[in-house]
Amino acid sequence: MLDATTRSGGTATASPRAAATELAVAVPAAGPPLLPARPAPVRSRPPSVPPAAPAGRRARCTRVVSSPWARLSLLLVLLAGAGTTVLLLHPQRLLADGWPPQFAGPAAAVVFAVAYGLCTVAFVPRPLLNLAAGALFGSALGLATALAGTVLGAGLAFGLGRVLGQDALRPLLRGRWLTAADGQLSRHGFRSMLAARLFPGVPFWAANYCAAVSRMGWPAFVLATALGSVPNTAAYVVAGARASSPTSPAFLIAVACIAAPAVAGAVVAWRKRHHLRRG
């Protein structure tokens, strides 16, 4: 059907369908409002972490303090302090003369054994301590106390030498005699230490620290010390207990027993000299 037009005025009126089509094209379809695009987040680079300088210094200080030479220096300082204390205070006289008379019995023996062990580490001569043990506690209890103190003091010295001195001193064992002595103590620890304890000419502290530097085990060292110290310790203890009667048979036998281990140790050392030279 043709649309009607009005000719008056020379204008033509569009049909309603055409007007609707034009309006649809002109007006956009309604929809959700457009939001502005968010800018992408800017990723910042993490700041560089500075190295932990204090932790590094602590680690270096720890390595220096725990080094073998630092531990050896600590051992030397301890030994020097112990020797100075002995020279200034004379603790052996305190044990022999200054012991409280009312302090006796098993408790006093335990205290004396602990003091004995500490004094041997501080280089107090063991014969004086053995004589004091005999004079204070008699033959039987004095012998038990002196042996307990001997093993305690030897164990303390061995432990100090093993922990503080072995790592620094073992690389220095390069001479023929030092290498041979180290090999003898390391391979035949029990026999070597037993001979050193029976021979009075070997200082007690020297045997302890030499054994600590070697690779001798704890059981061999302790057992050889306990067994090898019995004859000499018993002789001094009995001599101290019988000192008031120097002509008694017990005192004379004790003096003979003091000399016998010296002879036996000299014989053993004479026979072992060939093994040391071959090493």
PDB file of C-alpha atoms in Angstrom:
ATOM      1  CA  MET A   1       0.000   0.000   0.000  1.00  0.00           C
ATOM      2  CA  LEU A   2       1.304   3.398  -0.899  1.00  0.00           C
ATOM      3  CA  ASP A   3       1.654   5.955   1.870  1.00  0.00           C
ATOM      4  CA  ALA A   4      -0.591   8.981   1.719  1.00  0.00           C
ATOM      5  CA  THR A   5       1.042  12.284   1.074  1.00  0.00           C
ATOM      6  CA  THR A   6      -0.296  15.764   1.401  1.00  0.00           C
ATOM      7  CA  ARG A   7       0.366  17.952  -1.537  1.00  0.00           C
ATOM      8  CA  SER A   8      -0.545  21.151   0.219  1.00  0.00           C
ATOM      9  CA  GLY A   9       2.689  22.841   1.167  1.00  0.00           C
ATOM     10  CA  GLY A  10       4.777  20.386  -0.911  1.00  0.00           C
ATOM     11  CA  THR A  11       5.847  18.254   1.986  1.00  0.00           C
ATOM     12  CA  ALA A  12       5.521  14.513   2.383  1.00  0.00           C
ATOM     13  CA  THR A  13       4.913  12.871   5.710  1.00  0.00           C
ATOM     14  CA  ALA A  14       6.739   9.588   6.390  1.00  0.00           C
ATOM     15  CA  SER A  15       4.861   6.532   7.471  1.00  0.00           C
ATOM     16  CA  PRO A  16       4.912   5.441  11.114  1.00  0.00           C
ATOM     17  CA  ARG A  17       6.988   2.273  10.253  1.00  0.00           C
ATOM     18  CA  ALA A  18       9.771   4.315   8.694  1.00  0.00           C
ATOM     19  CA  ALA A  19       9.812   6.734  11.583  1.00  0.00           C
ATOM     20  CA  ALA A  20      10.158   3.911  14.076  1.00  0.00           C
ATOM     21  CA  THR A  21      13.044   2.428  12.115  1.00  0.00           C
ATOM     22  CA  GLU A  22      14.923   5.713  12.052  1.00  0.00           C
ATOM     23  CA  LEU A  23      14.365   6.219  15.786  1.00  0.00           C
ATOM     24  CA  ALA A  24      15.752   2.756  16.529  1.00  0.00           C
ATOM     25  CA  VAL A  25      18.871   3.511  14.563  1.00  0.00           C
ATOM     26  CA  ALA A  26      19.383   6.899  16.154  1.00  0.00           C
ATOM     27  CA  VAL A  27      18.923   5.872  19.805  1.00  0.00           C
ATOM     28  CA  PRO A  28      21.335   3.192  21.009  1.00  0.00           C
ATOM     29  CA  ALA A  29      20.078   0.248  23.026  1.00  0.00           C
ATOM     30  CA  ALA A  30      20.019   0.782  26.781  1.00  0.00           C
ATOM     31  CA  GLY A  31      22.606  -1.219  28.743  1.00  0.00           C
ATOM     32  CA  PRO A  32      24.786  -1.125  31.860  1.00  0.00           C
ATOM     33  CA  PRO A  33      26.931   1.956  32.216  1.00  0.00           C
ATOM     34  CA  LEU A  34      30.504   1.609  31.084  1.00  0.00           C
ATOM     35  CA  LEU A  35      33.031   1.913  33.898  1.00  0.00           C
ATOM     36  CA  PRO A  36      36.429   3.446  33.280  1.00  0.00           C
ATOM     37  CA  ALA A  37      39.197   0.924  32.883  1.00  0.00           C
ATOM     38  CA  ARG A  38      41.340   0.469  35.985  1.00  0.00           C
ATOM     39  CA  PRO A  39      45.015   1.042  35.476  1.00  0.00           C
ATOM     40  CA  ALA A  40      47.206  -2.031  35.848  1.00  0.00           C
ATOM     41  CA  PRO A  41      48.922  -2.170  39.238  1.00  0.00           C
ATOM     42  CA  VAL A  42      52.558  -1.251  39.135  1.00  0.00           C
ATOM     43  CA  ARG A  43      54.643  -3.989  40.704  1.00  0.00           C
ATOM     44  CA  SER A  44      57.464  -2.485  42.715  1.00  0.00           C
ATOM     45  CA  ARG A  45      60.715  -4.433  42.986  1.00  0.00           C
ATOM     46  CA  PRO A  46      61.502  -5.623  46.490  1.00  0.00           C
ATOM     47  CA  PRO A  47      64.334  -3.730  48.127  1.00  0.00           C
ATOM     48  CA  SER A  48      67.625  -5.557  48.266  1.00  0.00           C
ATOM     49  CA  VAL A  49      68.312  -7.084  51.703  1.00  0.00           C
ATOM     50  CA  PRO A  50      71.742  -6.094  53.020  1.00  0.00           C
ATOM     51  CA  PRO A  51      73.932  -8.935  54.306  1.00  0.00           C
ATOM     52  CA  ALA A  52      73.672  -9.701  57.996  1.00  0.00           C
ATOM     53  CA  ALA A  53      76.973  -8.250  59.127  1.00  0.00           C
ATOM     54  CA  PRO A  54      76.501  -8.915  62.860  1.00  0.00           C
ATOM     55  CA  ALA A  55      75.649 -12.555  62.203  1.00  0.00           C
ATOM     56  CA  GLY A  56      78.768 -12.902  60.060  1.00  0.00           C
ATOM     57  CA  ARG A  57      80.939 -11.388  62.774  1.00  0.00           C
ATOM     58  CA  ARG A  58      79.434 -13.692  65.375  1.00  0.00           C
ATOM     59  CA  ALA A  59      80.149 -16.692  63.172  1.00  0.00           C
ATOM     60  CA  ARG A  60      83.767 -15.621  62.714  1.00  0.00           C
ATOM     61  CA  CYS A  61      84.181 -15.019  66.430  1.00  0.00           C
ATOM     62  CA  THR A  62      82.707 -18.441  67.147  1.00  0.00           C
ATOM     63  CA  ARG A  63      85.133 -20.090  64.726  1.00  0.00           C
ATOM     64  CA  VAL A  64      88.087 -18.260  66.245  1.00  0.00           C
ATOM     65  CA  VAL A  65      87.096 -19.110  69.823  1.00  0.00           C
ATOM     66  CA  SER A  66      86.479 -22.767  69.006  1.00  0.00           C
ATOM     67  CA  SER A  67      89.670 -23.169  66.973  1.00  0.00           C
ATOM     68  CA  PRO A  68      92.271 -25.693  68.210  1.00  0.00           C
ATOM     69  CA  TRP A  69      94.837 -23.033  69.106  1.00  0.00           C
ATOM     70  CA  ALA A  70      92.306 -20.984  71.042  1.00  0.00           C
ATOM     71  CA  ARG A  71      91.347 -24.056  73.061  1.00  0.00           C
ATOM     72  CA  LEU A  72      95.002 -24.860  73.667  1.00  0.00           C
ATOM     73  CA  SER A  73      95.554 -21.308  74.890  1.00  0.00           C
ATOM     74  CA  LEU A  74      92.638 -21.731  77.288  1.00  0.00           C
ATOM     75  CA  LEU A  75      94.191 -24.951  78.596  1.00  0.00           C
ATOM     76  CA  LEU A  76      97.529 -23.233  79.168  1.00  0.00           C
ATOM     77  CA  VAL A  77      95.823 -20.383  81.002  1.00  0.00           C
ATOM     78  CA  LEU A  78      93.975 -22.847  83.243  1.00  0.00           C
ATOM     79  CA  LEU A  79      97.146 -24.776  84.024  1.00  0.00           C
ATOM     80  CA  ALA A  80      99.094 -21.599  84.709  1.00  0.00           C
ATOM     81  CA  GLY A  81      96.363 -20.403  87.044  1.00  0.00           C
ATOM     82  CA  ALA A  82      96.303 -23.750  88.844  1.00  0.00           C
ATOM     83  CA  GLY A  83     100.070 -23.751  89.279  1.00  0.00           C
ATOM     84  CA  THR A  84     100.049 -20.182  90.571  1.00  0.00           C
ATOM     85  CA  THR A  85      97.322 -21.069  93.053  1.00  0.00           C
ATOM     86  CA  VAL A  86      99.395 -23.961  94.374  1.00  0.00           C
ATOM     87  CA  LEU A  87     102.461 -21.771  94.798  1.00  0.00           C
ATOM     88  CA  LEU A  88     100.533 -19.069  96.638  1.00  0.00           C
ATOM     89  CA  LEU A  89      98.088 -21.031  98.797  1.00  0.00           C
ATOM     90  CA  HIS A  90      99.799 -24.402  99.380  1.00  0.00           C
ATOM     91  CA  PRO A  91      96.569 -26.424  99.479  1.00  0.00           C
ATOM     92  CA  GLN A  92      98.443 -29.595 100.422  1.00  0.00           C
ATOM     93  CA  ARG A  93      99.173 -28.096 103.837  1.00  0.00           C
ATOM     94  CA  LEU A  94      95.514 -27.254 104.236  1.00  0.00           C
ATOM     95  CA  LEU A  95      94.600 -30.855 103.585  1.00  0.00           C
ATOM     96  CA  ALA A  96      97.195 -32.233 105.984  1.00  0.00           C
ATOM     97  CA  ASP A  97      97.280 -29.680 108.816  1.00  0.00           C
ATOM     98  CA  GLY A  98      94.196 -27.525 108.502  1.00  0.00           C
ATOM     99  CA  TRP A  99      91.592 -30.292 108.270  1.00  0.00           C
ATOM    100  CA  PRO A 100      88.812 -29.771 110.856  1.00  0.00           C
ATOM    101  CA  PRO A 101      89.198 -32.445 113.556  1.00  0.00           C
ATOM    102  CA  GLN A 102      85.443 -32.793 114.036  1.00  0.00           C
ATOM    103  CA  PHE A 103      84.923 -33.407 110.301  1.00  0.00           C
ATOM    104  CA  ALA A 104      85.553 -37.144 109.996  1.00  0.00           C
ATOM    105  CA  GLY A 105      83.955 -40.270 108.631  1.00  0.00           C
ATOM    106  CA  PRO A 106      82.730 -41.175 105.126  1.00  0.00           C
ATOM    107  CA  ALA A 107      81.568 -37.620 104.339  1.00  0.00           C
ATOM    108  CA  ALA A 108      85.020 -36.260 105.108  1.00  0.00           C
ATOM    109  CA  ALA A 109      86.568 -38.977 102.927  1.00  0.00           C
ATOM    110  CA  VAL A 110      84.371 -37.947  99.985  1.00  0.00           C
ATOM    111  CA  VAL A 111      85.316 -34.281 100.405  1.00  0.00           C
ATOM    112  CA  PHE A 112      88.979 -35.202 100.682  1.00  0.00           C
ATOM    113  CA  ALA A 113      88.776 -37.326  97.508  1.00  0.00           C
ATOM    114  CA  VAL A 114      87.288 -34.424  95.537  1.00  0.00           C
ATOM    115  CA  ALA A 115      89.903 -32.023  96.910  1.00  0.00           C
ATOM    116  CA  TYR A 116      92.590 -34.614  96.111  1.00  0.00           C
ATOM    117  CA  GLY A 117      91.493 -34.790  92.488  1.00  0.00           C
ATOM    118  CA  LEU A 118      91.442 -31.017  92.060  1.00  0.00           C
ATOM    119  CA  CYS A 119      94.859 -30.699  93.693  1.00  0.00           C
ATOM    120  CA  THR A 120      96.415 -33.238  91.326  1.00  0.00           C
ATOM    121  CA  VAL A 121      95.116 -31.238  88.356  1.00  0.00           C
ATOM    122  CA  ALA A 122      96.782 -28.204  89.956  1.00  0.00           C
ATOM    123  CA  PHE A 123     100.157 -30.031  90.078  1.00  0.00           C
ATOM    124  CA  VAL A 124     100.171 -30.807  93.812  1.00  0.00           C
ATOM    125  CA  PRO A 125     102.551 -33.764  94.327  1.00  0.00           C
ATOM    126  CA  ARG A 126     100.609 -36.954  94.940  1.00  0.00           C
ATOM    127  CA  PRO A 127     103.019 -38.404  97.544  1.00  0.00           C
ATOM    128  CA  LEU A 128     102.164 -35.527  99.881  1.00  0.00           C
ATOM    129  CA  LEU A 129      98.446 -36.092  99.358  1.00  0.00           C
ATOM    130  CA  ASN A 130      98.835 -39.836  99.924  1.00  0.00           C
ATOM    131  CA  LEU A 131     100.693 -39.253 103.171  1.00  0.00           C
ATOM    132  CA  ALA A 132      97.950 -36.852 104.268  1.00  0.00           C
ATOM    133  CA  ALA A 133      95.251 -39.410 103.430  1.00  0.00           C
ATOM    134  CA  GLY A 134      96.968 -42.032 105.563  1.00  0.00           C
ATOM    135  CA  ALA A 135      97.500 -39.641 108.453  1.00  0.00           C
ATOM    136  CA  LEU A 136      93.877 -38.449 108.428  1.00  0.00           C
ATOM    137  CA  PHE A 137      91.901 -41.629 107.683  1.00  0.00           C
ATOM    138  CA  GLY A 138      94.200 -44.554 108.417  1.00  0.00           C
ATOM    139  CA  SER A 139      95.353 -47.286 106.084  1.00  0.00           C
ATOM    140  CA  ALA A 140      92.091 -48.758 104.713  1.00  0.00           C
ATOM    141  CA  LEU A 141      89.904 -45.670 104.334  1.00  0.00           C
ATOM    142  CA  GLY A 142      92.915 -43.559 103.412  1.00  0.00           C
ATOM    143  CA  LEU A 143      93.799 -45.915 100.548  1.00  0.00           C
ATOM    144  CA  ALA A 144      90.243 -45.880  99.185  1.00  0.00           C
ATOM    145  CA  THR A 145      90.114 -42.088  99.416  1.00  0.00           C
ATOM    146  CA  ALA A 146      93.481 -41.602  97.748  1.00  0.00           C
ATOM    147  CA  LEU A 147      92.642 -43.983  94.901  1.00  0.00           C
ATOM    148  CA  ALA A 148      89.320 -42.265  94.301  1.00  0.00           C
ATOM    149  CA  GLY A 149      91.052 -38.890  94.200  1.00  0.00           C
ATOM    150  CA  THR A 150      93.737 -40.267  91.891  1.00  0.00           C
ATOM    151  CA  VAL A 151      91.224 -41.567  89.355  1.00  0.00           C
ATOM    152  CA  LEU A 152      89.187 -38.364  89.591  1.00  0.00           C
ATOM    153  CA  GLY A 153      92.196 -36.109  89.077  1.00  0.00           C
ATOM    154  CA  ALA A 154      93.520 -38.224  86.215  1.00  0.00           C
ATOM    155  CA  GLY A 155      90.109 -38.205  84.525  1.00  0.00           C
ATOM    156  CA  LEU A 156      89.820 -34.432  84.823  1.00  0.00           C
ATOM    157  CA  ALA A 157      93.286 -33.866  83.377  1.00  0.00           C
ATOM    158  CA  PHE A 158      92.691 -36.403  80.591  1.00  0.00           C
ATOM    159  CA  GLY A 159      89.381 -34.767  79.667  1.00  0.00           C
ATOM    160  CA  LEU A 160      90.857 -31.265  79.636  1.00  0.00           C
ATOM    161  CA  GLY A 161      93.778 -32.366  77.502  1.00  0.00           C
ATOM    162  CA  ARG A 162      91.569 -34.321  75.106  1.00  0.00           C
ATOM    163  CA  VAL A 163      89.027 -31.511  74.591  1.00  0.00           C
ATOM    164  CA  LEU A 164      91.316 -28.466  74.671  1.00  0.00           C
ATOM    165  CA  GLY A 165      94.717 -29.683  73.516  1.00  0.00           C
ATOM    166  CA  GLN A 166      94.561 -32.748  71.298  1.00  0.00           C
ATOM    167  CA  ASP A 167      93.530 -31.067  68.017  1.00  0.00           C
ATOM    168  CA  ALA A 168      96.284 -28.460  68.274  1.00  0.00           C
ATOM    169  CA  LEU A 169      99.100 -30.714  69.490  1.00  0.00           C
ATOM    170  CA  ARG A 170      98.652 -33.828  67.365  1.00  0.00           C
ATOM    171  CA  PRO A 171      99.909 -32.157  64.146  1.00  0.00           C
ATOM    172  CA  LEU A 172     103.123 -31.283  66.027  1.00  0.00           C
ATOM    173  CA  LEU A 173     104.021 -34.927  66.729  1.00  0.00           C
ATOM    174  CA  ARG A 174     106.568 -35.205  63.922  1.00  0.00           C
ATOM    175  CA  GLY A 175     109.810 -36.121  65.633  1.00  0.00           C
ATOM    176  CA  ARG A 176     110.982 -39.699  65.868  1.00  0.00           C
ATOM    177  CA  TRP A 177     110.653 -39.918  69.638  1.00  0.00           C
ATOM    178  CA  LEU A 178     107.342 -38.129  69.729  1.00  0.00           C
ATOM    179  CA  THR A 179     105.904 -40.280  66.959  1.00  0.00           C
ATOM    180  CA  ALA A 180     107.132 -43.451  68.645  1.00  0.00           C
ATOM    181  CA  ALA A 181     105.712 -42.447  72.026  1.00  0.00           C
ATOM    182  CA  ASP A 182     102.397 -41.511  70.443  1.00  0.00           C
ATOM    183  CA  GLY A 183     102.219 -44.809  68.604  1.00  0.00           C
ATOM    184  CA  GLN A 184     103.005 -46.739  71.776  1.00  0.00           C
ATOM    185  CA  LEU A 185     100.297 -44.952  73.750  1.00  0.00           C
ATOM    186  CA  SER A 186      97.757 -45.203  70.946  1.00  0.00           C
ATOM    187  CA  ARG A 187      98.256 -48.883  70.084  1.00  0.00           C
ATOM    188  CA  HIS A 188      99.096 -50.238  73.542  1.00  0.00           C
ATOM    189  CA  GLY A 189      97.296 -47.781  75.781  1.00  0.00           C
ATOM    190  CA  PHE A 190      96.597 -50.025  78.735  1.00  0.00           C
ATOM    191  CA  ARG A 191     100.083 -51.518  78.987  1.00  0.00           C
ATOM    192  CA  SER A 192     101.820 -48.193  78.440  1.00  0.00           C
ATOM    193  CA  MET A 193      99.746 -46.353  81.014  1.00  0.00           C
ATOM    194  CA  LEU A 194     100.088 -49.207  83.505  1.00  0.00           C
ATOM    195  CA  ALA A 195     103.875 -49.010  83.201  1.00  0.00           C
ATOM    196  CA  ALA A 196     103.771 -45.207  83.567  1.00  0.00           C
ATOM    197  CA  ARG A 197     101.747 -45.497  86.774  1.00  0.00           C
ATOM    198  CA  LEU A 198     104.023 -48.153  88.227  1.00  0.00           C
ATOM    199  CA  PHE A 199     107.132 -46.119  87.452  1.00  0.00           C
ATOM    200  CA  PRO A 200     107.321 -43.212  89.948  1.00  0.00           C
ATOM    201  CA  GLY A 201     109.774 -41.317  87.757  1.00  0.00           C
ATOM    202  CA  VAL A 202     106.986 -40.323  85.322  1.00  0.00           C
ATOM    203  CA  PRO A 203     105.154 -37.253  86.656  1.00  0.00           C
ATOM    204  CA  PHE A 204     101.472 -37.873  87.200  1.00  0.00           C
ATOM    205  CA  TRP A 205     100.334 -34.789  85.277  1.00  0.00           C
ATOM    206  CA  ALA A 206     102.702 -35.464  82.372  1.00  0.00           C
ATOM    207  CA  ALA A 207     101.335 -38.979  81.899  1.00  0.00           C
ATOM    208  CA  ASN A 208      97.787 -37.621  81.952  1.00  0.00           C
ATOM    209  CA  TYR A 209      98.314 -35.006  79.252  1.00  0.00           C
ATOM    210  CA  CYS A 210     100.492 -37.215  77.067  1.00  0.00           C
ATOM    211  CA  ALA A 211      97.760 -39.841  77.103  1.00  0.00           C
ATOM    212  CA  ALA A 212      95.164 -37.170  76.295  1.00  0.00           C
ATOM    213  CA  VAL A 213      97.072 -36.050  73.184  1.00  0.00           C
ATOM    214  CA  SER A 214      97.380 -39.655  71.969  1.00  0.00           C
ATOM    215  CA  ARG A 215      94.496 -41.776  70.698  1.00  0.00           C
ATOM    216  CA  MET A 216      94.227 -43.812  73.873  1.00  0.00           C
ATOM    217  CA  GLY A 217      90.667 -44.663  74.861  1.00  0.00           C
ATOM    218  CA  TRP A 218      88.959 -43.692  78.087  1.00  0.00           C
ATOM    219  CA  PRO A 219      88.457 -47.247  79.441  1.00  0.00           C
ATOM    220  CA  ALA A 220      92.114 -48.197  79.006  1.00  0.00           C
ATOM    221  CA  PHE A 221      93.283 -44.966  80.614  1.00  0.00           C
ATOM    222  CA  VAL A 222      90.991 -45.155  83.653  1.00  0.00           C
ATOM    223  CA  LEU A 223      91.555 -48.874  84.290  1.00  0.00           C
ATOM    224  CA  ALA A 224      95.331 -48.632  83.933  1.00  0.00           C
ATOM    225  CA  THR A 225      95.383 -45.604  86.240  1.00  0.00           C
ATOM    226  CA  ALA A 226      93.301 -47.337  88.901  1.00  0.00           C
ATOM    227  CA  LEU A 227      95.341 -50.575  88.871  1.00  0.00           C
ATOM    228  CA  GLY A 228      98.777 -49.065  88.331  1.00  0.00           C
ATOM    229  CA  SER A 229      98.358 -46.525  91.135  1.00  0.00           C
ATOM    230  CA  VAL A 230      97.527 -49.105  93.821  1.00  0.00           C
ATOM    231  CA  PRO A 231     101.069 -50.175  94.884  1.00  0.00           C
ATOM    232  CA  ASN A 232     102.612 -46.728  95.116  1.00  0.00           C
ATOM    233  CA  THR A 233      99.515 -45.128  96.646  1.00  0.00           C
ATOM    234  CA  ALA A 234      99.131 -47.891  99.237  1.00  0.00           C
ATOM    235  CA  ALA A 235     102.765 -47.596 100.235  1.00  0.00           C
ATOM    236  CA  TYR A 236     102.518 -43.862 100.851  1.00  0.00           C
ATOM    237  CA  VAL A 237      99.178 -44.141 102.641  1.00  0.00           C
ATOM    238  CA  VAL A 238     100.486 -46.825 105.010  1.00  0.00           C
ATOM    239  CA  ALA A 239     103.634 -44.778 105.575  1.00  0.00           C
ATOM    240  CA  GLY A 240     101.484 -41.788 106.463  1.00  0.00           C
ATOM    241  CA  ALA A 241      99.297 -43.837 108.781  1.00  0.00           C
ATOM    242  CA  ARG A 242     102.352 -45.363 110.534  1.00  0.00           C
ATOM    243  CA  ALA A 243     104.520 -42.268 110.535  1.00  0.00           C
ATOM    244  CA  SER A 244     104.330 -42.060 114.313  1.00  0.00           C
ATOM    245  CA  SER A 245     106.226 -45.370 114.586  1.00  0.00           C
ATOM    246  CA  PRO A 246     108.946 -45.329 111.918  1.00  0.00           C
ATOM    247  CA  THR A 247     110.558 -48.530 113.193  1.00  0.00           C
ATOM    248  CA  SER A 248     107.391 -50.607 112.925  1.00  0.00           C
ATOM    249  CA  PRO A 249     107.280 -53.441 110.354  1.00  0.00           C
ATOM    250  CA  ALA A 250     104.364 -51.818 108.546  1.00  0.00           C
ATOM    251  CA  PHE A 251     106.285 -48.599 108.010  1.00  0.00           C
ATOM    252  CA  LEU A 252     109.413 -50.432 106.818  1.00  0.00           C
ATOM    253  CA  ILE A 253     107.392 -52.564 104.415  1.00  0.00           C
ATOM    254  CA  ALA A 254     105.722 -49.447 103.072  1.00  0.00           C
ATOM    255  CA  VAL A 255     109.091 -47.833 102.405  1.00  0.00           C
ATOM    256  CA  ALA A 256     110.239 -50.975 100.610  1.00  0.00           C
ATOM    257  CA  CYS A 257     107.097 -50.942  98.493  1.00  0.00           C
ATOM    258  CA  ILE A 258     107.784 -47.359  97.521  1.00  0.00           C
ATOM    259  CA  ALA A 259     111.184 -48.365  96.152  1.00  0.00           C
ATOM    260  CA  ALA A 260     109.993 -51.553  94.418  1.00  0.00           C
ATOM    261  CA  PRO A 261     107.797 -49.871  91.759  1.00  0.00           C
ATOM    262  CA  ALA A 262     110.704 -47.567  90.902  1.00  0.00           C
ATOM    263  CA  VAL A 263     112.897 -50.557  90.150  1.00  0.00           C
ATOM    264  CA  ALA A 264     110.167 -52.309  88.172  1.00  0.00           C
ATOM    265  CA  GLY A 265     109.445 -49.192  86.155  1.00  0.00           C
ATOM    266  CA  ALA A 266     113.115 -48.723  85.357  1.00  0.00           C
ATOM    267  CA  VAL A 267     113.307 -52.308  84.065  1.00  0.00           C
ATOM    268  CA  VAL A 268     110.243 -51.847  81.865  1.00  0.00           C
ATOM    269  CA  ALA A 269     111.595 -48.564  80.477  1.00  0.00           C
ATOM    270  CA  TRP A 270     114.938 -50.236  79.715  1.00  0.00           C
ATOM    271  CA  ARG A 271     113.250 -53.030  77.795  1.00  0.00           C
ATOM    272  CA  LYS A 272     110.971 -50.658  75.878  1.00  0.00           C
ATOM    273  CA  ARG A 273     113.771 -48.389  74.700  1.00  0.00           C
ATOM    274  CA  HIS A 274     114.404 -50.582  71.614  1.00  0.00           C
ATOM    275  CA  HIS A 275     110.766 -50.274  70.517  1.00  0.00           C
ATOM    276  CA  LEU A 276     110.910 -46.498  70.852  1.00  0.00           C
ATOM    277  CA  ARG A 277     114.093 -46.267  68.783  1.00  0.00           C
ATOM    278  CA  ARG A 278     112.658 -48.452  66.024  1.00  0.00           C
ATOM    279  CA  GLY A 279     109.562 -46.264  65.842  1.00  0.00           C
TER     280      GLY A 279
END
